[in-house]
Amino acid sequence: MNRLRVAVIGVGALGRHHARILSELEGVELVAVADSQVDRGQEIAFKHHSRWVADYRELLDKKVVDAVSVVVPTVAHREVAGAFLEQGIPVLVEKPLAGNVSQAWEMVDLASRNHALLQVGHIERFNPAFQAAQKIIVAPKYIRCERTSTYTFRSTDIGVVHDLMIHDIDLVLSLVKSPLRSCEAFGIGVMGKNEDAAQARLHFENGCIADITASRISPTASRLMTVWSASGCVTVDMHQRDVKRFSPSDSLINGVSPLELAAQSEADLESLKKDVFGRFIKNDNVPVEAFGRDALTQELAEFVQCVATGEQPHVGGQQALAAMVVADRILQQIATHQWDGHEYGAVGPYPGATSRARKAG
């Protein structure tokens, strides 16, 4: 049986892992790695018994590759991934789909017109904690997400909205399944030309509200989600892979109200406090399946399977585009946020710089 010929375009900090995993997947042949840095490209190619090319355009031929994984800086996604899509070659491109919404639309259109599979690397869809939580979350009404990391000096060509927040935008959209009505947001840049911390509130047509926090200038890392619905609350720690569900017990639904019990003259309030979780509110640890593969391996394996079978991935071009559209609205709000409450004050992610510039003018 012929193996699927796959190449990796860009073998930096993340791309080298794509190359390693693809070289080990059953039914896959890593035929090439493309990277403009000679030493790095040759090192990864030699390590995985593949060949190195400096220019990805040498691989733009269905006679050479069956599919590619594109792991280049976001600003180059449209150019590089788009070139393969134009040739009808299936592409897995890392998130975000593109540098802006216009380019994202173009890539989705290219994939459609050339009948080429387009998958986008929203890896948290493969997080076993999220997958476990997704099975028990029904009709969410409020979602709170927090995603923080230390400053890694990677992905500096984009801000935190496209770097980190895009993950939770995609997860929220996958749970809510409703059009966005409006959003409010603000962000601040600290380390460079893009926003490094951002806060957004999303209002959906079905009444759901989502608050999303993202920061890449935090002293600690976290990936948390809390989801409220009519049936209770689900908390998800995607870093620790821990899921808990809090829901009303039969005693709370059908028994005497705990407030009535507390109002009784002989009530033992300390005992009632201890009974809140257990007697009145059930606290369940939701089983999280321990997959034999890490999330990136699962994502790449899905890509290979979809190329081979014609199946659709969890996050195709349309889903990634939807996340980009929401991210764009958030960025518009960040760019126009009035820190002093009026148009003559500081505006945008650099309020201090704006104020100084206006005073100097």
PDB file of C-alpha atoms in Angstrom, residues 154-301:
ATOM      1  CA  ARG A 154       7.609  33.575  19.614  1.00  0.00           C
ATOM      2  CA  SER A 155       4.718  34.617  17.360  1.00  0.00           C
ATOM      3  CA  THR A 156       5.731  38.251  17.771  1.00  0.00           C
ATOM      4  CA  ASP A 157       4.376  39.004  14.292  1.00  0.00           C
ATOM      5  CA  ILE A 158       0.871  38.795  15.744  1.00  0.00           C
ATOM      6  CA  GLY A 159      -0.824  39.997  18.932  1.00  0.00           C
ATOM      7  CA  VAL A 160      -2.319  37.977  21.757  1.00  0.00           C
ATOM      8  CA  VAL A 161      -5.771  37.872  20.111  1.00  0.00           C
ATOM      9  CA  HIS A 162      -4.468  35.852  17.163  1.00  0.00           C
ATOM     10  CA  ASP A 163      -1.791  34.119  19.235  1.00  0.00           C
ATOM     11  CA  LEU A 164      -3.729  32.870  22.278  1.00  0.00           C
ATOM     12  CA  MET A 165      -7.294  34.181  22.379  1.00  0.00           C
ATOM     13  CA  ILE A 166      -8.096  32.608  18.993  1.00  0.00           C
ATOM     14  CA  HIS A 167      -8.039  29.192  20.697  1.00  0.00           C
ATOM     15  CA  ASP A 168     -10.852  30.119  23.067  1.00  0.00           C
ATOM     16  CA  ILE A 169     -12.794  31.977  20.386  1.00  0.00           C
ATOM     17  CA  ASP A 170     -12.863  28.728  18.410  1.00  0.00           C
ATOM     18  CA  LEU A 171     -13.835  26.651  21.457  1.00  0.00           C
ATOM     19  CA  VAL A 172     -16.619  29.079  22.404  1.00  0.00           C
ATOM     20  CA  LEU A 173     -18.018  29.091  18.868  1.00  0.00           C
ATOM     21  CA  SER A 174     -18.002  25.291  18.822  1.00  0.00           C
ATOM     22  CA  LEU A 175     -20.079  25.236  22.032  1.00  0.00           C
ATOM     23  CA  VAL A 176     -22.471  28.149  21.467  1.00  0.00           C
ATOM     24  CA  LYS A 177     -23.397  27.512  17.826  1.00  0.00           C
ATOM     25  CA  SER A 178     -25.043  30.908  17.425  1.00  0.00           C
ATOM     26  CA  PRO A 179     -24.176  34.077  15.467  1.00  0.00           C
ATOM     27  CA  LEU A 180     -22.326  36.828  17.286  1.00  0.00           C
ATOM     28  CA  ARG A 181     -24.523  39.842  18.061  1.00  0.00           C
ATOM     29  CA  SER A 182     -21.967  42.251  19.517  1.00  0.00           C
ATOM     30  CA  CYS A 183     -18.720  42.461  21.429  1.00  0.00           C
ATOM     31  CA  GLU A 184     -16.776  44.774  23.703  1.00  0.00           C
ATOM     32  CA  ALA A 185     -13.036  44.509  24.136  1.00  0.00           C
ATOM     33  CA  PHE A 186      -9.883  46.275  25.199  1.00  0.00           C
ATOM     34  CA  GLY A 187      -6.234  45.318  25.128  1.00  0.00           C
ATOM     35  CA  ILE A 188      -2.838  46.674  25.940  1.00  0.00           C
ATOM     36  CA  GLY A 189       0.588  46.307  24.361  1.00  0.00           C
ATOM     37  CA  VAL A 190       3.651  46.061  26.574  1.00  0.00           C
ATOM     38  CA  MET A 191       6.479  44.264  24.795  1.00  0.00           C
ATOM     39  CA  GLY A 192       6.177  45.389  21.199  1.00  0.00           C
ATOM     40  CA  LYS A 193       3.961  46.576  18.361  1.00  0.00           C
ATOM     41  CA  ASN A 194       0.984  44.274  19.112  1.00  0.00           C
ATOM     42  CA  GLU A 195      -1.406  43.803  22.012  1.00  0.00           C
ATOM     43  CA  ASP A 196      -0.036  41.450  24.693  1.00  0.00           C
ATOM     44  CA  ALA A 197      -3.102  41.224  26.940  1.00  0.00           C
ATOM     45  CA  ALA A 198      -6.763  41.455  25.989  1.00  0.00           C
ATOM     46  CA  GLN A 199     -10.238  41.116  27.452  1.00  0.00           C
ATOM     47  CA  ALA A 200     -13.360  40.541  25.373  1.00  0.00           C
ATOM     48  CA  ARG A 201     -17.054  40.051  26.083  1.00  0.00           C
ATOM     49  CA  LEU A 202     -19.073  38.369  23.340  1.00  0.00           C
ATOM     50  CA  HIS A 203     -22.868  38.549  23.094  1.00  0.00           C
ATOM     51  CA  PHE A 204     -24.543  35.890  20.950  1.00  0.00           C
ATOM     52  CA  GLU A 205     -27.943  35.904  19.268  1.00  0.00           C
ATOM     53  CA  ASN A 206     -29.167  33.023  21.463  1.00  0.00           C
ATOM     54  CA  GLY A 207     -28.486  35.021  24.642  1.00  0.00           C
ATOM     55  CA  CYS A 208     -25.211  33.374  25.598  1.00  0.00           C
ATOM     56  CA  ILE A 209     -22.439  35.651  26.890  1.00  0.00           C
ATOM     57  CA  ALA A 210     -18.740  34.742  26.847  1.00  0.00           C
ATOM     58  CA  ASP A 211     -15.952  36.562  28.679  1.00  0.00           C
ATOM     59  CA  ILE A 212     -12.495  35.756  27.305  1.00  0.00           C
ATOM     60  CA  THR A 213      -9.209  36.780  28.906  1.00  0.00           C
ATOM     61  CA  ALA A 214      -5.846  36.299  27.200  1.00  0.00           C
ATOM     62  CA  SER A 215      -2.377  37.374  28.261  1.00  0.00           C
ATOM     63  CA  ARG A 216       1.102  36.423  27.124  1.00  0.00           C
ATOM     64  CA  ILE A 217       2.834  38.579  29.736  1.00  0.00           C
ATOM     65  CA  SER A 218       1.761  36.547  32.763  1.00  0.00           C
ATOM     66  CA  PRO A 219       4.174  35.103  35.327  1.00  0.00           C
ATOM     67  CA  THR A 220       2.171  31.861  35.229  1.00  0.00           C
ATOM     68  CA  ALA A 221       0.440  29.762  32.572  1.00  0.00           C
ATOM     69  CA  SER A 222      -3.228  28.795  32.695  1.00  0.00           C
ATOM     70  CA  ARG A 223      -5.903  27.418  30.361  1.00  0.00           C
ATOM     71  CA  LEU A 224      -9.255  27.529  32.124  1.00  0.00           C
ATOM     72  CA  MET A 225     -12.888  27.477  31.043  1.00  0.00           C
ATOM     73  CA  THR A 226     -16.114  27.684  33.066  1.00  0.00           C
ATOM     74  CA  VAL A 227     -19.446  27.031  31.389  1.00  0.00           C
ATOM     75  CA  TRP A 228     -22.849  27.758  32.947  1.00  0.00           C
ATOM     76  CA  SER A 229     -26.119  26.362  31.643  1.00  0.00           C
ATOM     77  CA  ALA A 230     -29.598  25.639  32.994  1.00  0.00           C
ATOM     78  CA  SER A 231     -28.374  22.250  34.223  1.00  0.00           C
ATOM     79  CA  GLY A 232     -25.419  23.563  36.240  1.00  0.00           C
ATOM     80  CA  CYS A 233     -21.774  24.473  35.790  1.00  0.00           C
ATOM     81  CA  VAL A 234     -18.792  22.728  34.187  1.00  0.00           C
ATOM     82  CA  THR A 235     -15.208  23.755  34.923  1.00  0.00           C
ATOM     83  CA  VAL A 236     -12.369  22.731  32.621  1.00  0.00           C
ATOM     84  CA  ASP A 237      -8.653  22.954  33.334  1.00  0.00           C
ATOM     85  CA  MET A 238      -7.095  22.191  29.962  1.00  0.00           C
ATOM     86  CA  HIS A 239      -3.576  22.370  31.362  1.00  0.00           C
ATOM     87  CA  GLN A 240      -4.172  19.890  34.189  1.00  0.00           C
ATOM     88  CA  ARG A 241      -6.773  18.012  32.105  1.00  0.00           C
ATOM     89  CA  ASP A 242      -9.333  18.160  34.866  1.00  0.00           C
ATOM     90  CA  VAL A 243     -13.105  18.505  34.399  1.00  0.00           C
ATOM     91  CA  LYS A 244     -15.699  18.997  37.145  1.00  0.00           C
ATOM     92  CA  ARG A 245     -19.470  19.316  36.948  1.00  0.00           C
ATOM     93  CA  PHE A 246     -21.586  21.115  39.536  1.00  0.00           C
ATOM     94  CA  SER A 247     -25.335  20.499  39.355  1.00  0.00           C
ATOM     95  CA  PRO A 248     -28.407  20.710  41.618  1.00  0.00           C
ATOM     96  CA  SER A 249     -28.990  17.543  43.638  1.00  0.00           C
ATOM     97  CA  ASP A 250     -32.353  15.807  44.001  1.00  0.00           C
ATOM     98  CA  SER A 251     -32.439  17.134  47.548  1.00  0.00           C
ATOM     99  CA  LEU A 252     -32.143  20.709  46.322  1.00  0.00           C
ATOM    100  CA  ILE A 253     -34.688  20.237  43.537  1.00  0.00           C
ATOM    101  CA  ASN A 254     -37.307  18.212  45.367  1.00  0.00           C
ATOM    102  CA  GLY A 255     -36.547  18.642  49.065  1.00  0.00           C
ATOM    103  CA  VAL A 256     -36.844  21.441  51.585  1.00  0.00           C
ATOM    104  CA  SER A 257     -35.025  24.592  50.506  1.00  0.00           C
ATOM    105  CA  PRO A 258     -31.665  25.046  52.259  1.00  0.00           C
ATOM    106  CA  LEU A 259     -32.726  28.625  53.033  1.00  0.00           C
ATOM    107  CA  GLU A 260     -35.819  27.315  54.832  1.00  0.00           C
ATOM    108  CA  LEU A 261     -33.629  24.899  56.755  1.00  0.00           C
ATOM    109  CA  ALA A 262     -31.295  27.742  57.724  1.00  0.00           C
ATOM    110  CA  ALA A 263     -34.239  29.827  58.967  1.00  0.00           C
ATOM    111  CA  GLN A 264     -35.334  27.159  61.452  1.00  0.00           C
ATOM    112  CA  SER A 265     -34.551  27.962  65.074  1.00  0.00           C
ATOM    113  CA  GLU A 266     -32.597  24.771  65.631  1.00  0.00           C
ATOM    114  CA  ALA A 267     -30.626  25.066  62.381  1.00  0.00           C
ATOM    115  CA  ASP A 268     -26.958  24.123  62.493  1.00  0.00           C
ATOM    116  CA  LEU A 269     -25.513  26.649  60.039  1.00  0.00           C
ATOM    117  CA  GLU A 270     -22.011  25.214  60.139  1.00  0.00           C
ATOM    118  CA  SER A 271     -23.359  21.814  59.192  1.00  0.00           C
ATOM    119  CA  LEU A 272     -25.453  23.328  56.397  1.00  0.00           C
ATOM    120  CA  LYS A 273     -22.388  25.136  55.035  1.00  0.00           C
ATOM    121  CA  LYS A 274     -20.563  21.827  54.824  1.00  0.00           C
ATOM    122  CA  ASP A 275     -23.573  20.284  53.071  1.00  0.00           C
ATOM    123  CA  VAL A 276     -23.702  22.828  50.228  1.00  0.00           C
ATOM    124  CA  PHE A 277     -21.478  20.663  48.045  1.00  0.00           C
ATOM    125  CA  GLY A 278     -22.693  17.118  48.290  1.00  0.00           C
ATOM    126  CA  ARG A 279     -26.173  17.381  49.787  1.00  0.00           C
ATOM    127  CA  PHE A 280     -27.449  20.358  47.759  1.00  0.00           C
ATOM    128  CA  ILE A 281     -25.007  20.695  44.878  1.00  0.00           C
ATOM    129  CA  LYS A 282     -23.472  17.615  43.321  1.00  0.00           C
ATOM    130  CA  ASN A 283     -19.756  17.875  42.601  1.00  0.00           C
ATOM    131  CA  ASP A 284     -18.709  15.246  40.061  1.00  0.00           C
ATOM    132  CA  ASN A 285     -15.273  14.588  38.633  1.00  0.00           C
ATOM    133  CA  VAL A 286     -15.846  13.947  34.936  1.00  0.00           C
ATOM    134  CA  PRO A 287     -13.658  11.169  33.511  1.00  0.00           C
ATOM    135  CA  VAL A 288     -11.066  12.447  31.044  1.00  0.00           C
ATOM    136  CA  GLU A 289      -9.902   9.842  28.581  1.00  0.00           C
ATOM    137  CA  ALA A 290      -6.160   9.285  28.618  1.00  0.00           C
ATOM    138  CA  PHE A 291      -5.300   8.996  24.940  1.00  0.00           C
ATOM    139  CA  GLY A 292      -2.142   7.193  23.933  1.00  0.00           C
ATOM    140  CA  ARG A 293      -1.316  10.160  21.692  1.00  0.00           C
ATOM    141  CA  ASP A 294      -0.702  13.803  22.519  1.00  0.00           C
ATOM    142  CA  ALA A 295      -2.988  16.465  21.030  1.00  0.00           C
ATOM    143  CA  LEU A 296      -0.631  17.419  18.197  1.00  0.00           C
ATOM    144  CA  THR A 297      -0.251  13.789  17.136  1.00  0.00           C
ATOM    145  CA  GLN A 298      -4.038  13.397  17.142  1.00  0.00           C
ATOM    146  CA  GLU A 299      -4.408  16.538  15.046  1.00  0.00           C
ATOM    147  CA  LEU A 300      -1.857  15.398  12.467  1.00  0.00           C
ATOM    148  CA  ALA A 301      -3.318  11.901  12.419  1.00  0.00           C
TER     149      ALA A 301
END
